[in-house]
Tab-separated table of C-alpha atoms in Angstrom:
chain	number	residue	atom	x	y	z
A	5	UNK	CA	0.000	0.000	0.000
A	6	UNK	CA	1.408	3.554	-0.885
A	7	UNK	CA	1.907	5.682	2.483
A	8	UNK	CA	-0.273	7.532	2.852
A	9	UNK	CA	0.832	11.686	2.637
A	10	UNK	CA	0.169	12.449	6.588
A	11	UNK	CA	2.764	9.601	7.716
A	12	UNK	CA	5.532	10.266	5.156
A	13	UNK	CA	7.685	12.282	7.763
A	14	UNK	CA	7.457	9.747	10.028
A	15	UNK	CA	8.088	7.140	7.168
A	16	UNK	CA	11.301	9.516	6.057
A	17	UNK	CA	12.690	9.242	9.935
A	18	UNK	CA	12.976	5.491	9.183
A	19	UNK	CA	15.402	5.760	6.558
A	20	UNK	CA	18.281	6.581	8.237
A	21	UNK	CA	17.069	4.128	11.541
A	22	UNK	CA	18.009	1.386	8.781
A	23	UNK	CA	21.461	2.350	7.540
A	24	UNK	CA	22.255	2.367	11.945
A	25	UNK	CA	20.407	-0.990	12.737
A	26	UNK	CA	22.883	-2.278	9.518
A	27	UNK	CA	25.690	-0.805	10.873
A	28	UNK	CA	25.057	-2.120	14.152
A	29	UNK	CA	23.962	-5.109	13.402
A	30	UNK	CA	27.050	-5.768	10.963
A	31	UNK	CA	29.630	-4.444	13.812
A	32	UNK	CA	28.693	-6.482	16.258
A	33	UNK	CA	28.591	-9.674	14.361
A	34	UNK	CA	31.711	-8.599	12.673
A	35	UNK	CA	34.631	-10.579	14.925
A	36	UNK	CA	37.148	-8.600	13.583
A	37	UNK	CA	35.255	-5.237	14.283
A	38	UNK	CA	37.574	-3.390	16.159
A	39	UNK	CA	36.446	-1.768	19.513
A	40	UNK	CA	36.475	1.841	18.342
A	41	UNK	CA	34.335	1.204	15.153
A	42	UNK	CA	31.586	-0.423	17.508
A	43	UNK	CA	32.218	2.775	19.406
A	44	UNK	CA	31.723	4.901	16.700
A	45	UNK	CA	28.361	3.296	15.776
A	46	UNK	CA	27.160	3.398	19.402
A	47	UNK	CA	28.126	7.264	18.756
A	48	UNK	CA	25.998	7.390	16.080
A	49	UNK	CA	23.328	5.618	17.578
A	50	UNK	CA	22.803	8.185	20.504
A	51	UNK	CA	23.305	11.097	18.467
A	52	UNK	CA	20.408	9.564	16.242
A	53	UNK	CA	18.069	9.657	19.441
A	54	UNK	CA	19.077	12.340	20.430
A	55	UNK	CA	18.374	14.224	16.870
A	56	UNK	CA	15.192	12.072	15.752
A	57	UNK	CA	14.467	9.059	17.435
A	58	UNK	CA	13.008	10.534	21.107
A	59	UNK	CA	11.166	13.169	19.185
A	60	UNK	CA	9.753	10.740	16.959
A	61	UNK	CA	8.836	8.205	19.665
A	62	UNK	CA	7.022	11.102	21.151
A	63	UNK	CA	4.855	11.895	17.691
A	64	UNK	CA	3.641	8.263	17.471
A	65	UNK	CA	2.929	7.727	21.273
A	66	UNK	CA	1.031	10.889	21.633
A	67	UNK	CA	-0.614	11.506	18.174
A	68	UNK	CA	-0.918	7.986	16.698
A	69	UNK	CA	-0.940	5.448	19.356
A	70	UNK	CA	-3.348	7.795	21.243
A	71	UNK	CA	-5.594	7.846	18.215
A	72	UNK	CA	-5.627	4.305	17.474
A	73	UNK	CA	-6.073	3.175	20.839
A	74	UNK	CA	-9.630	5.458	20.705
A	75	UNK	CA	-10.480	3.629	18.428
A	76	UNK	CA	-11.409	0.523	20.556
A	77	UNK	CA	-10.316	-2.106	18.615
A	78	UNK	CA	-8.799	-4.922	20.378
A	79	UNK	CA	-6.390	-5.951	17.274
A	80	UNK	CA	-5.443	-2.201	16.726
A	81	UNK	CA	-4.516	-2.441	20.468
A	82	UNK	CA	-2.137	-4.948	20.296
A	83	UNK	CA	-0.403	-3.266	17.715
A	84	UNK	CA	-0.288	-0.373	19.738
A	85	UNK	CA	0.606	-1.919	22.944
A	86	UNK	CA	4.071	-3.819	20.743
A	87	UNK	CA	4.848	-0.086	19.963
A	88	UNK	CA	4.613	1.477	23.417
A	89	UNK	CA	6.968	-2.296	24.884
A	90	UNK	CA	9.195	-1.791	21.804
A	91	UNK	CA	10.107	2.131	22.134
A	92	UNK	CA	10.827	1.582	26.130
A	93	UNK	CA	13.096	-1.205	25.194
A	94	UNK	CA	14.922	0.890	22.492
A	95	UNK	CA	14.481	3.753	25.018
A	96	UNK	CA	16.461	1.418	27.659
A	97	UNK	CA	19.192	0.546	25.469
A	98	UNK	CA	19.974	3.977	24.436
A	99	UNK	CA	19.592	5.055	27.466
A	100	UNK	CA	23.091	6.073	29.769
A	101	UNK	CA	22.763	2.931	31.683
A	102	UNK	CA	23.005	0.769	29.196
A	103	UNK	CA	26.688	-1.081	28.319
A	104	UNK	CA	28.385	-0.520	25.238
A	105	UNK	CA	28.993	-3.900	24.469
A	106	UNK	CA	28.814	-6.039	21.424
A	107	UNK	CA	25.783	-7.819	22.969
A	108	UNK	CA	23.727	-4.512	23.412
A	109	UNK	CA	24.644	-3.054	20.134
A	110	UNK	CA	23.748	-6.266	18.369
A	111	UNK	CA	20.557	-6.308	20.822
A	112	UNK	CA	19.975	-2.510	19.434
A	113	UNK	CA	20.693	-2.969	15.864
A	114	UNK	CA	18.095	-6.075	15.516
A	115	UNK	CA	15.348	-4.208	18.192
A	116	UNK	CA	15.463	-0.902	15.683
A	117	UNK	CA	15.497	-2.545	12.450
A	118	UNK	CA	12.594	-5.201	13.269
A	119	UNK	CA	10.488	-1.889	15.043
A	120	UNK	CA	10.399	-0.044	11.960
A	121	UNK	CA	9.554	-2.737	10.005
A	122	UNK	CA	6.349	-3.245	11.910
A	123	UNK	CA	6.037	0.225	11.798
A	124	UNK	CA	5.854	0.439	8.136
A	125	UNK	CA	4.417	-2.728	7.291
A	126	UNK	CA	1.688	-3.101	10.165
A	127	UNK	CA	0.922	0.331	12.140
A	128	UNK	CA	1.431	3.003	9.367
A	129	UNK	CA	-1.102	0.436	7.289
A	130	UNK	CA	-3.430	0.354	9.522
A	131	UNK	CA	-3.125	3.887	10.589
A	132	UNK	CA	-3.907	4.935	7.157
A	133	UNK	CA	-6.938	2.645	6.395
A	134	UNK	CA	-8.563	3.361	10.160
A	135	UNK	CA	-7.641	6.979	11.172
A	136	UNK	CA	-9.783	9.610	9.664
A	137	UNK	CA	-7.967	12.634	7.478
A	138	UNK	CA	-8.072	15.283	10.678
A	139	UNK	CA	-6.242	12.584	12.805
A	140	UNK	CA	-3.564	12.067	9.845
A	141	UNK	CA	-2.991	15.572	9.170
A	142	UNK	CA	-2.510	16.442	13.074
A	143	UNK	CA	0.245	14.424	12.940
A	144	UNK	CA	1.843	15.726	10.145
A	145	UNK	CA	1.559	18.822	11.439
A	146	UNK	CA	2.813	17.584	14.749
A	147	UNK	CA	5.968	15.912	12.452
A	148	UNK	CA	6.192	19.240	10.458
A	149	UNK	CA	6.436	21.276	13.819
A	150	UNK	CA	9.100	18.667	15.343
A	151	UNK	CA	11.192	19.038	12.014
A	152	UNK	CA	11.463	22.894	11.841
């Protein structure tokens, strides 16, 4: 299904969430990786939350979540309740806390990569066949605000 116009910027986010999760995913699976490239990507990683990913966890949880969980549906609501458990675990391994190991990145790279993959294949479909037009184009305008 084409995406829908409303969800693009949300959609757009995900782009660069793949190259990461690759990066990640191929670091920490690479045994001759050296320390400081895992580094690097872990680098990269937080500076990606810190620039897109909390902001964007923050557009679907309050804008999209919130309007698919009024819509009463218990199969919309487990959808909804995978995105709320997968952005706290992403949240926790981003988070300061968290070791920067070869385990977590690996951990992080797979998490990100198989989140916005059910992002674009299951919620963003759904979104777009369930929510009305007013619902998509608050947030877009939420996404438009959070990118200027």
């Amino acid at each position: 299904m084409k995406r829908a116009a409303a969800l693009k910027a949300l959609s757009m986010d995900h782009h660069y969430g793949l190259v990461l999760a690759r990066k990640a995913k191929m670091a920490a699976s690479g045994e001759k990786t050296q320390n400081s490239e895992k580094q690097q990507i872990w680098t990269e990683l937080l500076a990606h939350a810190k620039s897109v990913l909390i902001s964007h966890f923050v557009i679907e949880e309050s804008y999209l979540a919130a309007a698919l969980k009024a819509l009463n549906d218990p199969n919309v609501d487990q959808l909804v309740d995978q995105l709320y458990a997968e952005h706290e675990t992403l949240r926790q391994l981003l988070s300061p806390n968290t070791v920067r190991d070869t385990a977590n990145l690996k951990m992080l790279g797979e998490l990100l990569e198989q989140h916005i993959r059910f992002e674009e294949r299951e919620l963003f479909e759904i979104a777009q066949m369930k929510l009305d037009d007013q619902t998509l184009q608050t947030i877009a305008a939420a996404c438009s605000t959070k990118h200027n």
